[in-house]
Short mmCIF file of C-alpha atoms and ligand atoms in Angstrom, two decimals:
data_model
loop_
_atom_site.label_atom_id
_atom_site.label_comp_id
_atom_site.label_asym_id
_atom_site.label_seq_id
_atom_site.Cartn_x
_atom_site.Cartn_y
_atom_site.Cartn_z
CA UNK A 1 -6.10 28.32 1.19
CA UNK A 2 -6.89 25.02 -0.44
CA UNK A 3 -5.29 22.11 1.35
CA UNK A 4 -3.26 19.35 -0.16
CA UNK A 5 -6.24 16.65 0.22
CA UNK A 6 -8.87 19.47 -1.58
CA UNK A 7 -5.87 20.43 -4.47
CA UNK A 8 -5.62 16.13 -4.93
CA UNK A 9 -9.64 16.03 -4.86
CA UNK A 10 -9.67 19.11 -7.38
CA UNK A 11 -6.85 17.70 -10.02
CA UNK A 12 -8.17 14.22 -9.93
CA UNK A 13 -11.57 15.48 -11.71
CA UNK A 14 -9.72 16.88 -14.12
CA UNK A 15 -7.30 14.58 -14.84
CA UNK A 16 -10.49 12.06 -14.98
CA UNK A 17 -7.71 10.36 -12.93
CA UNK A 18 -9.08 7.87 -9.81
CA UNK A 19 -6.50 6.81 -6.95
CA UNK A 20 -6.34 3.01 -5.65
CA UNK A 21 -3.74 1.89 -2.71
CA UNK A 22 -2.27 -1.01 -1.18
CA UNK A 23 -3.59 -1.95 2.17
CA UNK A 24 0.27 -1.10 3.86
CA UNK A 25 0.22 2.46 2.59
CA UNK A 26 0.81 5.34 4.93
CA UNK A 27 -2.69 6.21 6.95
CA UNK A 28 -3.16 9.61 5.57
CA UNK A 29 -2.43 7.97 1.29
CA UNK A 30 -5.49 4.92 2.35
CA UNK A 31 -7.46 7.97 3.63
CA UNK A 32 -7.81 9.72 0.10
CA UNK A 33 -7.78 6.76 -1.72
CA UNK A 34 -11.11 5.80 -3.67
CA UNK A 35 -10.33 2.03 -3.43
CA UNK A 36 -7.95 -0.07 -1.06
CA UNK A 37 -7.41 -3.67 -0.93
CA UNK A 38 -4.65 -6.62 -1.21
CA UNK A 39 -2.44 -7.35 -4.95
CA UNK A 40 -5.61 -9.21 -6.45
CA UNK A 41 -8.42 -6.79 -5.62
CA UNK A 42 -6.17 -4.00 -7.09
CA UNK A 43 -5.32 -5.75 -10.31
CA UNK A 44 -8.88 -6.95 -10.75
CA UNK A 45 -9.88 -2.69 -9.54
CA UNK A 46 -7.61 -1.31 -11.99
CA UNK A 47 -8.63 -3.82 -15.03
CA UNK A 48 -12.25 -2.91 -14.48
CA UNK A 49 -12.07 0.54 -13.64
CA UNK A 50 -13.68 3.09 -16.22
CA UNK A 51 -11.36 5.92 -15.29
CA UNK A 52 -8.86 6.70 -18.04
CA UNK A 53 -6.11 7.55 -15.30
CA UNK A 54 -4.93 5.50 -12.21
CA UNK A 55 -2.64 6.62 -9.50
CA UNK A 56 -1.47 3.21 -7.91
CA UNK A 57 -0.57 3.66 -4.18
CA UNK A 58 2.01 0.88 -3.85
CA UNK A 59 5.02 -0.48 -5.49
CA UNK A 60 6.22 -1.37 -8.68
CA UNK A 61 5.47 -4.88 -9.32
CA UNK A 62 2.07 -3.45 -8.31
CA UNK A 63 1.86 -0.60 -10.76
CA UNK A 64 3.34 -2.87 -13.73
CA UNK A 65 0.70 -5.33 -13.21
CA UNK A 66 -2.09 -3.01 -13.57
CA UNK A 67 -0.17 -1.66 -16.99
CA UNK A 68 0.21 -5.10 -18.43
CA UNK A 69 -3.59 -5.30 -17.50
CA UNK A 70 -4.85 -2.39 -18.91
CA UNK A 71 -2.30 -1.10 -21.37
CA UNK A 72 -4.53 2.01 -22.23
CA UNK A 73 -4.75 3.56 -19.55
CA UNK A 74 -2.07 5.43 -17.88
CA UNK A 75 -1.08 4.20 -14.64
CA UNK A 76 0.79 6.22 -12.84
CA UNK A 77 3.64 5.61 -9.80
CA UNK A 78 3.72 8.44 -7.11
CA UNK A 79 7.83 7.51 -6.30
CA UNK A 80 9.29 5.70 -9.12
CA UNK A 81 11.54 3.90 -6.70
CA UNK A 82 8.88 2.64 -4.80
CA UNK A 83 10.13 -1.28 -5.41
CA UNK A 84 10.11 -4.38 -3.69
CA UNK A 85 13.31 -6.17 -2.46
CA UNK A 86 11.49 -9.42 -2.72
CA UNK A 87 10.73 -8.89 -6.89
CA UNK A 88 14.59 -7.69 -7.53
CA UNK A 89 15.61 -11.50 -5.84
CA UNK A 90 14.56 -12.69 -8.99
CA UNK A 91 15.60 -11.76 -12.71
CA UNK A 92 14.18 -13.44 -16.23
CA UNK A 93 17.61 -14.42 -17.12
CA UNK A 94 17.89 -16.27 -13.78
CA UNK A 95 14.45 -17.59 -13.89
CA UNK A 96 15.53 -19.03 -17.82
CA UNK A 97 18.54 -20.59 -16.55
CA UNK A 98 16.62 -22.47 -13.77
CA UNK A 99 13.93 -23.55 -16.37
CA UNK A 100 16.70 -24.59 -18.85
CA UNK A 101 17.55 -27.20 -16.02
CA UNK A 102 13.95 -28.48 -15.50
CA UNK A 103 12.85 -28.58 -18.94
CA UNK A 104 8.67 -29.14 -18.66
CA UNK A 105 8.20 -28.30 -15.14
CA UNK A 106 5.08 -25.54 -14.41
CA UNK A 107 6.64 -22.23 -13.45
CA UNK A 108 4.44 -20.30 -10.85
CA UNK A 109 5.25 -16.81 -10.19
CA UNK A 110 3.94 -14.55 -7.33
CA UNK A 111 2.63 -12.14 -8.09
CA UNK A 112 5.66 -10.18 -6.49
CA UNK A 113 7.64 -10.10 -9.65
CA UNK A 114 8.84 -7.99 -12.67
CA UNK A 115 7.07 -8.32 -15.42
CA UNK A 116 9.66 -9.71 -17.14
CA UNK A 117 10.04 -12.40 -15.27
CA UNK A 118 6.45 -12.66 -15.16
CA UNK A 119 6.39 -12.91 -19.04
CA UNK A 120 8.69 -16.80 -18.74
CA UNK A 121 5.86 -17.64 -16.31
CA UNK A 122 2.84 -19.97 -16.93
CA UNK A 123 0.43 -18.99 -13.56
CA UNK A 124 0.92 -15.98 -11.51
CA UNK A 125 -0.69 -16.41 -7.95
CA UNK A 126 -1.19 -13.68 -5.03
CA UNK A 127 -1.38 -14.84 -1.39
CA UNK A 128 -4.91 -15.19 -1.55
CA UNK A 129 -5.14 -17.48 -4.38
CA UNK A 130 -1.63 -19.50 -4.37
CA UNK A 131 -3.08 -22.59 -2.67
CA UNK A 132 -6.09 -22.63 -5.04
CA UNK A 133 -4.13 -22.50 -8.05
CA UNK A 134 -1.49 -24.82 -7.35
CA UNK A 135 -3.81 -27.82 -6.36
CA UNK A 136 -5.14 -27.10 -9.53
CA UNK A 137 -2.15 -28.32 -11.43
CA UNK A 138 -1.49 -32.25 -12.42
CA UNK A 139 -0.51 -34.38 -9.28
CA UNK A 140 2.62 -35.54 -11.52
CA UNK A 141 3.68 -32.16 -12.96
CA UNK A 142 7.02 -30.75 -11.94
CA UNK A 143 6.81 -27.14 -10.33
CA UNK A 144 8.82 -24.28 -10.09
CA UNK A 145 7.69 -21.80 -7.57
CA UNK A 146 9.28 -18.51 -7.56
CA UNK A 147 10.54 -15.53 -5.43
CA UNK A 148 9.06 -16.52 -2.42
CA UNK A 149 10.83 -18.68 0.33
CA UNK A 150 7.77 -19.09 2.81
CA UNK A 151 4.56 -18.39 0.44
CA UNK A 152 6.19 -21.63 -1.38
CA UNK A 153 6.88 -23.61 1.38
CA UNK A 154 3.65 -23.18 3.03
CA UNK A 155 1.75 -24.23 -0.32
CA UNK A 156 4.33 -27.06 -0.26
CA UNK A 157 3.89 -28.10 3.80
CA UNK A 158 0.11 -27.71 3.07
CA UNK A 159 -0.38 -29.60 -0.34
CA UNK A 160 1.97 -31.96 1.17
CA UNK A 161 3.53 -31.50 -2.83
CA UNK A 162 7.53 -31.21 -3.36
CA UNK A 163 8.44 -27.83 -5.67
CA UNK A 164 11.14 -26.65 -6.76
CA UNK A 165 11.47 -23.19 -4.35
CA UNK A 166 13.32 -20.31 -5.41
CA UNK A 167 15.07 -18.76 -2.18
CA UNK A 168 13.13 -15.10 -2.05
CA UNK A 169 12.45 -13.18 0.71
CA UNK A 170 10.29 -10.40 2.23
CA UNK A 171 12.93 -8.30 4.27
CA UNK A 172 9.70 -6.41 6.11
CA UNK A 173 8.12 -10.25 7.13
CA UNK A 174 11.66 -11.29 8.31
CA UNK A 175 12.16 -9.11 10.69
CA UNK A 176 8.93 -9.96 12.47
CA UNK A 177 10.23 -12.39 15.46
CA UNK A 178 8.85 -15.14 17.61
CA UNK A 179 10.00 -13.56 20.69
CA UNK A 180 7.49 -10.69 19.23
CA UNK A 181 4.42 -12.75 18.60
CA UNK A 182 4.88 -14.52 21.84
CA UNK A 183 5.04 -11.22 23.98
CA UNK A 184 1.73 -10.22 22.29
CA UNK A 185 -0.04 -13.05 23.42
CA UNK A 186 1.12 -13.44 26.98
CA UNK A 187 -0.31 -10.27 26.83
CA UNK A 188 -3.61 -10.47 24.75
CA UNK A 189 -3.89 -14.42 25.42
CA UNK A 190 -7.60 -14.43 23.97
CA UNK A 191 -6.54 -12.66 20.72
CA UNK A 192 -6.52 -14.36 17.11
CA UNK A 193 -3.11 -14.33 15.53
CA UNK A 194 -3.50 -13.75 11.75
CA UNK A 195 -0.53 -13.99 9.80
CA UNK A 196 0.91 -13.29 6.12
CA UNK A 197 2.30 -16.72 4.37
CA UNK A 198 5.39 -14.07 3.41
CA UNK A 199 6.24 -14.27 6.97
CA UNK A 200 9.03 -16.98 8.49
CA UNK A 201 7.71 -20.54 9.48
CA UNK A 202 8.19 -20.06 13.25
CA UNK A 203 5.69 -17.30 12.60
CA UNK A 204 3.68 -19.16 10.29
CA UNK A 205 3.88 -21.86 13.07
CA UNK A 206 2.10 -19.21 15.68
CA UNK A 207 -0.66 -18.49 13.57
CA UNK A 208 -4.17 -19.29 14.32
CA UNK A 209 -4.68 -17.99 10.48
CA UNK A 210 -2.80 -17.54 7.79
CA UNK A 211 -3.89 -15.12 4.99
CA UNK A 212 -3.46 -12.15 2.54
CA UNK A 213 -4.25 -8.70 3.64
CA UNK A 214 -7.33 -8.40 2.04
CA UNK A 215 -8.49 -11.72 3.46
CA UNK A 216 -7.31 -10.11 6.99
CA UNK A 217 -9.84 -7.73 6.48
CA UNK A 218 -12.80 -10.01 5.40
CA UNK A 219 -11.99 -12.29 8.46
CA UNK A 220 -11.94 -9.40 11.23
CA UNK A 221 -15.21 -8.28 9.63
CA UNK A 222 -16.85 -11.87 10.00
CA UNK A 223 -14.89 -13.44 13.33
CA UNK A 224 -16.89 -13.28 16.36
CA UNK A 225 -13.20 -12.17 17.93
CA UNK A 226 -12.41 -9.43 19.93
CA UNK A 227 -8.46 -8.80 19.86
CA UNK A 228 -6.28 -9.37 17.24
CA UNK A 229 -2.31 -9.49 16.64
CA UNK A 230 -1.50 -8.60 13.31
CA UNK A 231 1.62 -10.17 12.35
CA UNK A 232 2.20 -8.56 8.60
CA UNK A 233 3.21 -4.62 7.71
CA UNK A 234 1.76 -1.93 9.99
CA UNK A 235 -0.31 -0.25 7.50
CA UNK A 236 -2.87 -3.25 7.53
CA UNK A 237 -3.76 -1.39 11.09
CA UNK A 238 -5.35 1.57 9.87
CA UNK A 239 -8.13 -0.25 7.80
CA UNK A 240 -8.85 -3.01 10.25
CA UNK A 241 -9.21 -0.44 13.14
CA UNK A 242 -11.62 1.68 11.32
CA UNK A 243 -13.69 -0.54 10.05
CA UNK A 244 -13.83 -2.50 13.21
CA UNK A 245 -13.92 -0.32 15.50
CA UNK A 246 -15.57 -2.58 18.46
CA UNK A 247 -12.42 -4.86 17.98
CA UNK A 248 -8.90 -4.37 18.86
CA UNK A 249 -5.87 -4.64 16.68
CA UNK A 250 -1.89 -5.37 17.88
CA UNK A 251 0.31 -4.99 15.63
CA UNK A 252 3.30 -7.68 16.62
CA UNK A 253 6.20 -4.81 16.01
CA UNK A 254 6.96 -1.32 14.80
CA UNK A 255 9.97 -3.20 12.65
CA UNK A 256 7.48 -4.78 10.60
CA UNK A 257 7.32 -1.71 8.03
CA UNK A 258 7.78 -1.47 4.75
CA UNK A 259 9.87 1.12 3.60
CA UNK A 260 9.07 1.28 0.25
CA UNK A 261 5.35 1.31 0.76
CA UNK A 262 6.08 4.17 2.62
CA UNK A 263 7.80 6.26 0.18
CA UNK A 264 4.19 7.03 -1.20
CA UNK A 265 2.64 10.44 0.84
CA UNK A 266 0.20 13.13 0.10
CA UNK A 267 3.15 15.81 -1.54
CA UNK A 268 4.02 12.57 -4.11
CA UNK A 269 0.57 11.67 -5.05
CA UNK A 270 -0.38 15.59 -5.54
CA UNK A 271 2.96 16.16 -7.80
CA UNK A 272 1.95 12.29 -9.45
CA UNK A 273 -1.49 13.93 -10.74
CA UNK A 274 0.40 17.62 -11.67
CA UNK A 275 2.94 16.00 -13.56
CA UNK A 276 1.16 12.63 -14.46
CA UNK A 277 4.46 11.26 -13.49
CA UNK A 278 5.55 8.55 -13.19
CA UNK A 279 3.79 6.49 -16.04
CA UNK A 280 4.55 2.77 -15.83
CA UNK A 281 5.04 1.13 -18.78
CA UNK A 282 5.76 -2.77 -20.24
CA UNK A 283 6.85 -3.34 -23.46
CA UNK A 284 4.64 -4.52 -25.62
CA UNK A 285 6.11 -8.09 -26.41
CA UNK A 286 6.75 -8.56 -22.14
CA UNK A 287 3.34 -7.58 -21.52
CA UNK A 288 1.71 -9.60 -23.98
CA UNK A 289 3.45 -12.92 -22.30
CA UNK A 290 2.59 -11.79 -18.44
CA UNK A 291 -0.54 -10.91 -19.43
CA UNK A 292 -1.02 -14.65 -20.09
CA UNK A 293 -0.02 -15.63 -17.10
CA UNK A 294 -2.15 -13.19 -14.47
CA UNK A 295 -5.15 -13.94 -17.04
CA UNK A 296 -4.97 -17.66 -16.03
CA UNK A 297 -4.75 -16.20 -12.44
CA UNK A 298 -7.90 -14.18 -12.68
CA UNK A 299 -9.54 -17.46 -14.48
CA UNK A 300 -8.88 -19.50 -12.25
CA UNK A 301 -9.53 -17.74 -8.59
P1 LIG B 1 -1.16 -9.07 -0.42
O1 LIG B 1 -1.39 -9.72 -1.75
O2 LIG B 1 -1.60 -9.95 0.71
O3 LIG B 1 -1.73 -7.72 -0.38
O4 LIG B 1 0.42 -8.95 -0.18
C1 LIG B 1 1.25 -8.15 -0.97
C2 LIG B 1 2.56 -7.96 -0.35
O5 LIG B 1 3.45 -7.37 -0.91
C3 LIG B 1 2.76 -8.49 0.97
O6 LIG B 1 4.01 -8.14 1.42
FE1 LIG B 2 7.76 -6.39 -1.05
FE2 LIG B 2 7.72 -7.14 1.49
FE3 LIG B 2 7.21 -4.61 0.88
FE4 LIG B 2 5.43 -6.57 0.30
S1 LIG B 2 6.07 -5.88 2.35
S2 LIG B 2 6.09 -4.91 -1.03
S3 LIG B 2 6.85 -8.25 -0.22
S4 LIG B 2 9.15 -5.71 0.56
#
């Protein structure tokens, strides 16, 4: 009997259908994947790709980017209420009513948003690019930064530049505590704490680096380091174990999960290619703003 990784091999050639994930999937979705990385590498992935048909391993803001990106092909959702808690803190009506106050200010959006609320946006940023792209705007231009809490205030502590914060949140980074990081390294004293900017400042404060998950990955590949304690979602251990496997990997606590990411598994993604379900769509007039908005992204990074 064929099993459920051959049957996804099988329909995936003839679908002409290719499967990316997020680097927090489950271990056995990354494993069948053809491509994993961080927010960017999948948007830029699934804009490039030749494939006609893309399964996107992750959650909806993720999915919705890659359809405002590539509006021909069918990108399809394994759960359709795969979401993220941090995106819904936001709405465009919200985000309007907060521009209508600060008429001329920049508004930045994370790439963790609809894409409706993408579409009132000028820049999108992902963790790996948000510094890069905010320095690049005018010293004397008004900003307003939005979902995320600690992303923004981190650009803002950084940049040493005052914006205009929208009060977000990643409940998966919020659980992860001091008292947590702190255990790990009484325990592992000579390992590198790398940290995501969604987590809380005392966090951010422990962190001998702070960066995205697919920058996580570059920098275990190039540090000279030994141990690491990974304070972001627990899927991030699968890749950086086998790909390093020399190097160890903590991960700071079994709370820091994301239970959306892990709606995805193996029955979802065979039933997503069987059914082609579920497509994402963006309506045409929403796409066409966002699209402006991660295009200046992509420019500019
Ligand atoms: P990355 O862009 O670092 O992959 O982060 C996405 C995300 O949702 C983190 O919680
Ligand atoms: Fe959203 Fe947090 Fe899950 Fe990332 S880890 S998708 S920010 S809820």
């Amino acid at each position: 009997m064929q099993s459920i990784e051959e049957r996804i091999q099988e329909l995936k050639r003839e679908r002409g259908a290719i499967i990316i994930a997020h680097n927090y999937q489950p271990d056995e979705v990354q494993a069948i994947a053809d491509f994993t990385g961080d927010s960017l590498e999948l948007s830029r992935k699934a804009a490039e790709l030749d494939e006609e048909v893309i399964v996107f391993c992750g959650v909806h803001f993720m999915a919705e980017t890659a359809a405002i990106l590539s509006p021909e092909k069918t990108i399809l959702l394994p759960d359709q209420f795969a979401g993220c808690p941090m995106a819904d803190m936001i709405t465009a009506e919200a985000l309007q009513a907060k521009k209508a106050e600060h008429p001329g200010a920049v508004v930045i959006a994370y790439v963790n948003t609809s894409a409706a609320v993408k579409a009132e946006c000028d820049l999108c940023v992902t963790s790996s690019n948000a510094m890069k792209i905010v320095s690049s705007v005018p010293a004397d231009q008004e900003i307003i930064f939005v979902p995320d809490t600690h992303l923004g205030h981190y650009i803002q502590e950084e940049l040493g530049r005052e914006m205009i914060i929208w009060d977000g949140y990643c409940p998966t980074h919020s659980r992860i505590r001091e008292v947590d990081v702190r255990r790990e390294k009484e325990e592992h004293p000579e390992a590198v704490i790398m940290a995501h900017p969604e987590c809380p400042l005392g966090i951010r404060e422990m962190a001998d680096q702070l960066l995205s998950t697919g920058q996580m990955i570059t920098f275990a590949a190039e540090s000279d380091h030994k141990e690491y304690i990974v304070a972001t979602e627990m899927g991030m251990l699968y890749r950086l174990r086998n790909e390093n496997p020399t190097k160890k990997f903590y991960s700071v606590s079994d709370r820091a999960l994301c239970p959306n990411m892990k709606k995805i598994d193996l029955e979802k993604v065979l039933w997503s290619l069987e059914d082609m379900q579920h497509r994402i769509t963006v309506p045409k007039e929403t796409a066409d703003k966002a699209r402006l908005s991660i295009e200046r992204m992509l420019e500019l990074s």
